[in-house]
CSV table of C-alpha atoms in Angstrom, one decimal:
chain,number,residue,atom,x,y,z
A,1,UNK,CA,-14.8,103.2,-28.0
A,2,UNK,CA,-14.1,102.4,-31.6
A,3,UNK,CA,-16.7,105.0,-32.8
A,4,UNK,CA,-15.0,107.6,-30.6
A,5,UNK,CA,-11.6,106.7,-32.0
A,6,UNK,CA,-12.9,106.9,-35.6
A,7,UNK,CA,-14.5,110.3,-34.9
A,8,UNK,CA,-11.4,111.7,-33.3
A,9,UNK,CA,-9.2,110.5,-36.2
A,10,UNK,CA,-11.6,112.0,-38.7
A,11,UNK,CA,-11.5,115.4,-36.9
A,12,UNK,CA,-7.7,115.4,-36.9
A,13,UNK,CA,-7.6,114.5,-40.6
A,14,UNK,CA,-10.0,117.3,-41.5
A,15,UNK,CA,-8.0,119.8,-39.4
A,16,UNK,CA,-4.8,118.7,-41.1
A,17,UNK,CA,-6.3,119.1,-44.6
A,18,UNK,CA,-7.6,122.6,-43.7
A,19,UNK,CA,-4.2,123.6,-42.4
A,20,UNK,CA,-2.6,122.3,-45.6
A,21,UNK,CA,-5.0,124.3,-47.8
A,22,UNK,CA,-4.4,127.5,-45.8
A,23,UNK,CA,-0.7,127.1,-46.1
A,24,UNK,CA,-0.8,127.0,-49.9
A,25,UNK,CA,-0.7,130.3,-51.7
A,26,UNK,CA,-3.5,131.2,-54.0
A,27,UNK,CA,-2.4,131.6,-57.7
A,28,UNK,CA,-2.0,135.2,-58.8
A,29,UNK,CA,-4.1,136.2,-61.8
A,30,UNK,CA,-2.9,139.1,-63.9
A,31,UNK,CA,-5.2,142.1,-63.9
A,32,UNK,CA,-7.4,142.6,-66.9
A,33,UNK,CA,-8.1,138.9,-67.4
A,34,UNK,CA,-11.5,137.5,-66.7
A,35,UNK,CA,-11.2,134.4,-64.6
A,36,UNK,CA,-14.8,133.5,-64.3
A,37,UNK,CA,-14.5,130.6,-66.8
A,38,UNK,CA,-11.1,129.4,-65.6
A,39,UNK,CA,-11.2,126.0,-63.8
A,40,UNK,CA,-10.8,126.1,-60.1
A,41,UNK,CA,-7.6,124.4,-58.9
A,42,UNK,CA,-8.0,121.6,-56.3
A,43,UNK,CA,-5.3,120.3,-54.0
A,44,UNK,CA,-3.4,117.2,-55.2
A,45,UNK,CA,-3.8,113.9,-53.3
A,46,UNK,CA,-1.1,111.3,-52.8
A,47,UNK,CA,-3.5,108.4,-53.4
A,48,UNK,CA,-7.0,108.5,-54.9
A,49,UNK,CA,-9.7,108.3,-52.3
A,50,UNK,CA,-11.6,105.1,-52.6
A,51,UNK,CA,-15.4,105.3,-52.8
A,52,UNK,CA,-16.3,103.0,-49.8
A,53,UNK,CA,-14.9,102.6,-46.4
A,54,UNK,CA,-14.5,98.9,-46.8
A,55,UNK,CA,-12.2,99.3,-49.8
A,56,UNK,CA,-10.1,101.8,-47.8
A,57,UNK,CA,-9.8,99.4,-44.9
A,58,UNK,CA,-8.7,96.6,-47.2
A,59,UNK,CA,-6.1,98.8,-48.9
A,60,UNK,CA,-4.7,99.7,-45.4
A,61,UNK,CA,-4.6,96.0,-44.4
A,62,UNK,CA,-2.8,95.0,-47.6
A,63,UNK,CA,-0.4,97.8,-47.2
A,64,UNK,CA,0.4,96.7,-43.6
A,65,UNK,CA,1.1,93.2,-44.9
A,66,UNK,CA,3.3,94.2,-47.8
A,67,UNK,CA,5.1,97.0,-46.0
A,68,UNK,CA,7.8,94.7,-44.4
A,69,UNK,CA,8.4,92.9,-47.7
A,70,UNK,CA,8.8,96.2,-49.6
A,71,UNK,CA,11.1,97.5,-46.9
A,72,UNK,CA,13.2,94.3,-47.1
A,73,UNK,CA,13.4,94.7,-50.9
A,74,UNK,CA,14.6,98.3,-50.6
A,75,UNK,CA,17.2,97.6,-47.9
A,76,UNK,CA,18.5,94.3,-49.4
A,77,UNK,CA,20.7,93.9,-52.5
A,78,UNK,CA,19.1,92.6,-55.6
A,79,UNK,CA,21.2,89.4,-55.7
A,80,UNK,CA,20.2,88.5,-52.2
A,81,UNK,CA,16.5,89.0,-53.0
A,82,UNK,CA,16.6,86.9,-56.2
A,83,UNK,CA,18.7,84.2,-54.4
A,84,UNK,CA,16.1,84.0,-51.6
A,85,UNK,CA,13.2,83.6,-53.9
A,86,UNK,CA,14.8,81.2,-56.4
A,87,UNK,CA,16.4,79.2,-53.5
A,88,UNK,CA,13.0,78.7,-51.9
A,89,UNK,CA,11.3,77.7,-55.1
A,90,UNK,CA,14.1,75.3,-55.9
A,91,UNK,CA,13.9,73.7,-52.5
A,92,UNK,CA,10.2,73.2,-52.9
A,93,UNK,CA,10.5,71.7,-56.4
A,94,UNK,CA,13.2,69.3,-55.2
A,95,UNK,CA,11.1,68.1,-52.3
A,96,UNK,CA,8.1,67.7,-54.6
A,97,UNK,CA,10.1,65.6,-57.0
A,98,UNK,CA,11.5,63.4,-54.2
A,99,UNK,CA,8.0,62.9,-52.8
A,100,UNK,CA,6.5,61.7,-56.1
A,101,UNK,CA,9.5,59.7,-57.3
A,102,UNK,CA,10.2,58.0,-54.0
A,103,UNK,CA,7.0,57.8,-52.0
A,104,UNK,CA,7.2,56.8,-48.4
A,105,UNK,CA,6.2,53.1,-47.9
A,106,UNK,CA,2.8,52.8,-46.2
A,107,UNK,CA,2.5,50.5,-43.2
A,108,UNK,CA,0.5,47.5,-44.1
A,109,UNK,CA,-2.3,46.5,-41.8
A,110,UNK,CA,-2.0,43.0,-40.4
A,111,UNK,CA,-4.9,40.9,-41.6
A,112,UNK,CA,-6.7,38.9,-38.9
A,113,UNK,CA,-6.1,35.2,-39.1
A,114,UNK,CA,-8.8,33.2,-40.8
A,115,UNK,CA,-10.8,31.0,-38.4
A,116,UNK,CA,-10.5,27.3,-38.9
A,117,UNK,CA,-13.4,25.9,-40.8
A,118,UNK,CA,-14.7,22.4,-41.1
A,119,UNK,CA,-12.8,21.7,-44.3
A,120,UNK,CA,-15.8,21.3,-46.5
A,121,UNK,CA,-15.7,22.8,-50.0
A,122,UNK,CA,-18.8,24.3,-51.6
A,123,UNK,CA,-19.4,26.3,-54.8
A,124,UNK,CA,-20.5,30.0,-54.6
A,125,UNK,CA,-23.0,31.6,-56.9
A,126,UNK,CA,-21.2,33.8,-59.4
A,127,UNK,CA,-17.7,32.3,-58.8
A,128,UNK,CA,-15.9,30.0,-61.2
A,129,UNK,CA,-15.4,26.4,-59.8
A,130,UNK,CA,-11.6,26.5,-60.1
A,131,UNK,CA,-11.4,29.8,-58.2
A,132,UNK,CA,-13.9,28.6,-55.6
A,133,UNK,CA,-11.9,25.5,-54.9
A,134,UNK,CA,-8.6,27.4,-54.7
A,135,UNK,CA,-9.9,29.9,-52.2
A,136,UNK,CA,-9.6,28.9,-48.5
A,137,UNK,CA,-12.8,28.6,-46.5
A,138,UNK,CA,-13.0,31.4,-43.9
A,139,UNK,CA,-16.5,31.1,-42.4
A,140,UNK,CA,-17.2,32.3,-38.8
A,141,UNK,CA,-17.3,29.7,-36.1
A,142,UNK,CA,-21.1,30.1,-35.6
A,143,UNK,CA,-21.7,29.5,-39.3
A,144,UNK,CA,-19.6,26.5,-39.2
A,145,UNK,CA,-21.5,25.1,-36.3
A,146,UNK,CA,-24.9,25.7,-38.1
A,147,UNK,CA,-23.4,24.1,-41.2
A,148,UNK,CA,-22.6,21.0,-39.2
A,149,UNK,CA,-26.0,20.8,-37.6
A,150,UNK,CA,-27.7,21.3,-41.0
A,151,UNK,CA,-25.6,18.5,-42.6
A,152,UNK,CA,-26.4,16.1,-39.7
A,153,UNK,CA,-30.2,16.9,-40.0
A,154,UNK,CA,-30.0,16.5,-43.8
A,155,UNK,CA,-28.3,13.1,-43.6
A,156,UNK,CA,-30.8,12.0,-41.0
A,157,UNK,CA,-33.7,12.8,-43.2
A,158,UNK,CA,-35.0,15.7,-41.0
A,159,UNK,CA,-35.5,17.9,-44.1
A,160,UNK,CA,-37.7,20.5,-42.4
A,161,UNK,CA,-35.0,21.3,-39.7
A,162,UNK,CA,-32.2,21.1,-42.3
A,163,UNK,CA,-34.0,23.6,-44.5
A,164,UNK,CA,-34.4,26.0,-41.7
A,165,UNK,CA,-30.7,25.7,-40.7
A,166,UNK,CA,-29.6,26.0,-44.3
A,167,UNK,CA,-31.7,29.2,-44.8
A,168,UNK,CA,-29.9,30.7,-41.7
A,169,UNK,CA,-26.6,29.9,-43.3
A,170,UNK,CA,-27.3,31.1,-46.8
A,171,UNK,CA,-27.1,34.9,-46.3
A,172,UNK,CA,-23.7,34.7,-44.7
A,173,UNK,CA,-22.4,31.6,-46.5
A,174,UNK,CA,-19.1,32.1,-48.3
A,175,UNK,CA,-20.2,29.6,-51.0
A,176,UNK,CA,-23.9,29.7,-51.6
A,177,UNK,CA,-24.7,27.4,-54.6
A,178,UNK,CA,-24.4,24.1,-52.8
A,179,UNK,CA,-26.3,25.4,-49.8
A,180,UNK,CA,-29.0,26.5,-52.2
A,181,UNK,CA,-29.1,23.0,-53.7
A,182,UNK,CA,-29.5,21.5,-50.2
A,183,UNK,CA,-32.5,23.8,-49.6
A,184,UNK,CA,-33.9,22.7,-53.0
A,185,UNK,CA,-33.5,19.0,-52.0
A,186,UNK,CA,-35.2,19.7,-48.6
A,187,UNK,CA,-38.2,21.3,-50.3
A,188,UNK,CA,-38.3,18.6,-52.9
A,189,UNK,CA,-38.5,15.9,-50.3
A,190,UNK,CA,-41.2,17.8,-48.4
A,191,UNK,CA,-43.3,18.2,-51.5
A,192,UNK,CA,-43.2,22.0,-51.7
A,193,UNK,CA,-44.0,22.3,-55.4
A,194,UNK,CA,-44.8,26.0,-55.4
A,195,UNK,CA,-41.6,27.0,-53.7
A,196,UNK,CA,-39.7,24.6,-56.1
A,197,UNK,CA,-41.2,26.3,-59.1
A,198,UNK,CA,-40.2,29.8,-57.9
A,199,UNK,CA,-36.7,28.6,-57.1
A,200,UNK,CA,-36.3,27.0,-60.6
A,201,UNK,CA,-37.2,30.4,-62.1
A,202,UNK,CA,-34.4,32.1,-60.3
A,203,UNK,CA,-31.7,29.7,-61.3
A,204,UNK,CA,-29.6,31.1,-64.2
A,205,UNK,CA,-29.9,29.2,-67.5
A,206,UNK,CA,-27.3,26.5,-68.2
A,207,UNK,CA,-25.7,28.4,-71.0
A,208,UNK,CA,-24.5,31.2,-68.6
A,209,UNK,CA,-24.3,29.2,-65.4
A,210,UNK,CA,-21.1,29.3,-63.4
A,211,UNK,CA,-22.0,26.3,-61.3
A,212,UNK,CA,-23.9,23.0,-61.8
A,213,UNK,CA,-26.9,24.0,-59.7
A,214,UNK,CA,-29.3,24.2,-62.6
A,215,UNK,CA,-28.3,20.8,-64.1
A,216,UNK,CA,-28.6,19.1,-60.7
A,217,UNK,CA,-31.9,20.7,-59.9
A,218,UNK,CA,-33.5,19.4,-63.1
A,219,UNK,CA,-31.9,16.0,-62.5
A,220,UNK,CA,-33.3,15.9,-58.9
A,221,UNK,CA,-36.8,16.6,-60.2
A,222,UNK,CA,-36.5,13.7,-62.7
A,223,UNK,CA,-35.1,11.4,-60.0
A,224,UNK,CA,-37.9,12.3,-57.7
A,225,UNK,CA,-40.4,11.5,-60.4
A,226,UNK,CA,-38.8,8.2,-61.1
A,227,UNK,CA,-37.2,9.1,-64.5
A,228,UNK,CA,-33.5,8.3,-64.0
A,229,UNK,CA,-33.0,8.0,-67.8
A,230,UNK,CA,-34.0,11.7,-68.3
A,231,UNK,CA,-31.8,12.7,-65.3
A,232,UNK,CA,-28.8,11.2,-67.0
A,233,UNK,CA,-28.5,14.0,-69.6
A,234,UNK,CA,-28.3,17.0,-67.3
A,235,UNK,CA,-26.0,15.0,-64.9
A,236,UNK,CA,-23.6,14.2,-67.8
A,237,UNK,CA,-23.6,17.8,-68.9
A,238,UNK,CA,-22.9,19.0,-65.4
A,239,UNK,CA,-20.0,16.5,-64.9
A,240,UNK,CA,-18.4,17.5,-68.2
A,241,UNK,CA,-18.6,21.2,-67.5
A,242,UNK,CA,-17.8,21.1,-63.8
A,243,UNK,CA,-15.8,18.0,-63.2
A,244,UNK,CA,-14.1,19.2,-60.0
A,245,UNK,CA,-17.2,19.9,-58.0
A,246,UNK,CA,-19.9,17.6,-59.4
A,247,UNK,CA,-19.0,15.0,-56.8
A,248,UNK,CA,-20.3,17.2,-54.0
A,249,UNK,CA,-23.6,17.6,-55.7
A,250,UNK,CA,-23.7,13.8,-56.3
A,251,UNK,CA,-23.1,13.3,-52.6
A,252,UNK,CA,-26.0,15.7,-51.8
A,253,UNK,CA,-28.3,13.6,-54.0
A,254,UNK,CA,-27.2,10.4,-52.3
A,255,UNK,CA,-27.7,11.9,-48.8
A,256,UNK,CA,-31.2,13.1,-49.8
A,257,UNK,CA,-32.2,9.6,-50.9
A,258,UNK,CA,-32.0,10.3,-54.6
A,259,UNK,CA,-28.9,8.4,-55.8
A,260,UNK,CA,-27.8,9.5,-59.2
A,261,UNK,CA,-27.2,7.0,-62.0
A,262,UNK,CA,-23.6,5.9,-62.3
A,263,UNK,CA,-21.6,7.4,-65.1
């Protein structure tokens, strides 16, 4: 159907052009003048013919879109046209200024209440002691139950079961350093020397440590070997650098059967 319409339109256009050419009078040339070299006149066109059909279609589409605007410009006074354009731009500018200067307040999402923990305080790897003590404990209930079971097994001397429970807690524990120290003590009391050596290699040096885990690990090795005098130096350094949390590590040593020397 579209091809038929295009062909009919093309035939009508060609017929109109031929009628227009026939209606024009041929220019008269005076007698005696040789017109063989004179240029042949061609009919004038209102618009230049575009080379491709796609360009012609685009020009028609643009004209159909702009025709109402041009018609409005011609039929409307200049003041009304300028007022319409500048009024629209001014309104948009005012709205943009109000949006950026006075942003709309966003609705804050309500935070879920933190579940009640067991009240125990531990120290996390990579967190300063003061910040760790000031932050509220927010461990899930299942982690809190595992923590209680692990602490009971540790105090009862069941170090194998306590180690297994502490390892389950460690990936999701909010504060990991003291949990890692409990695992270290469990392996020490079970005589796992190879695992202890690997764990000691992963503990950060004391110069850049953010918790007393390294000091107390060396002290625990000395206490296990029966050298309390050598354990006194790292214990004193840990208590001087981390006075607020050293008591929790001292308690872990006592519960493991390795009481630290009094300071």
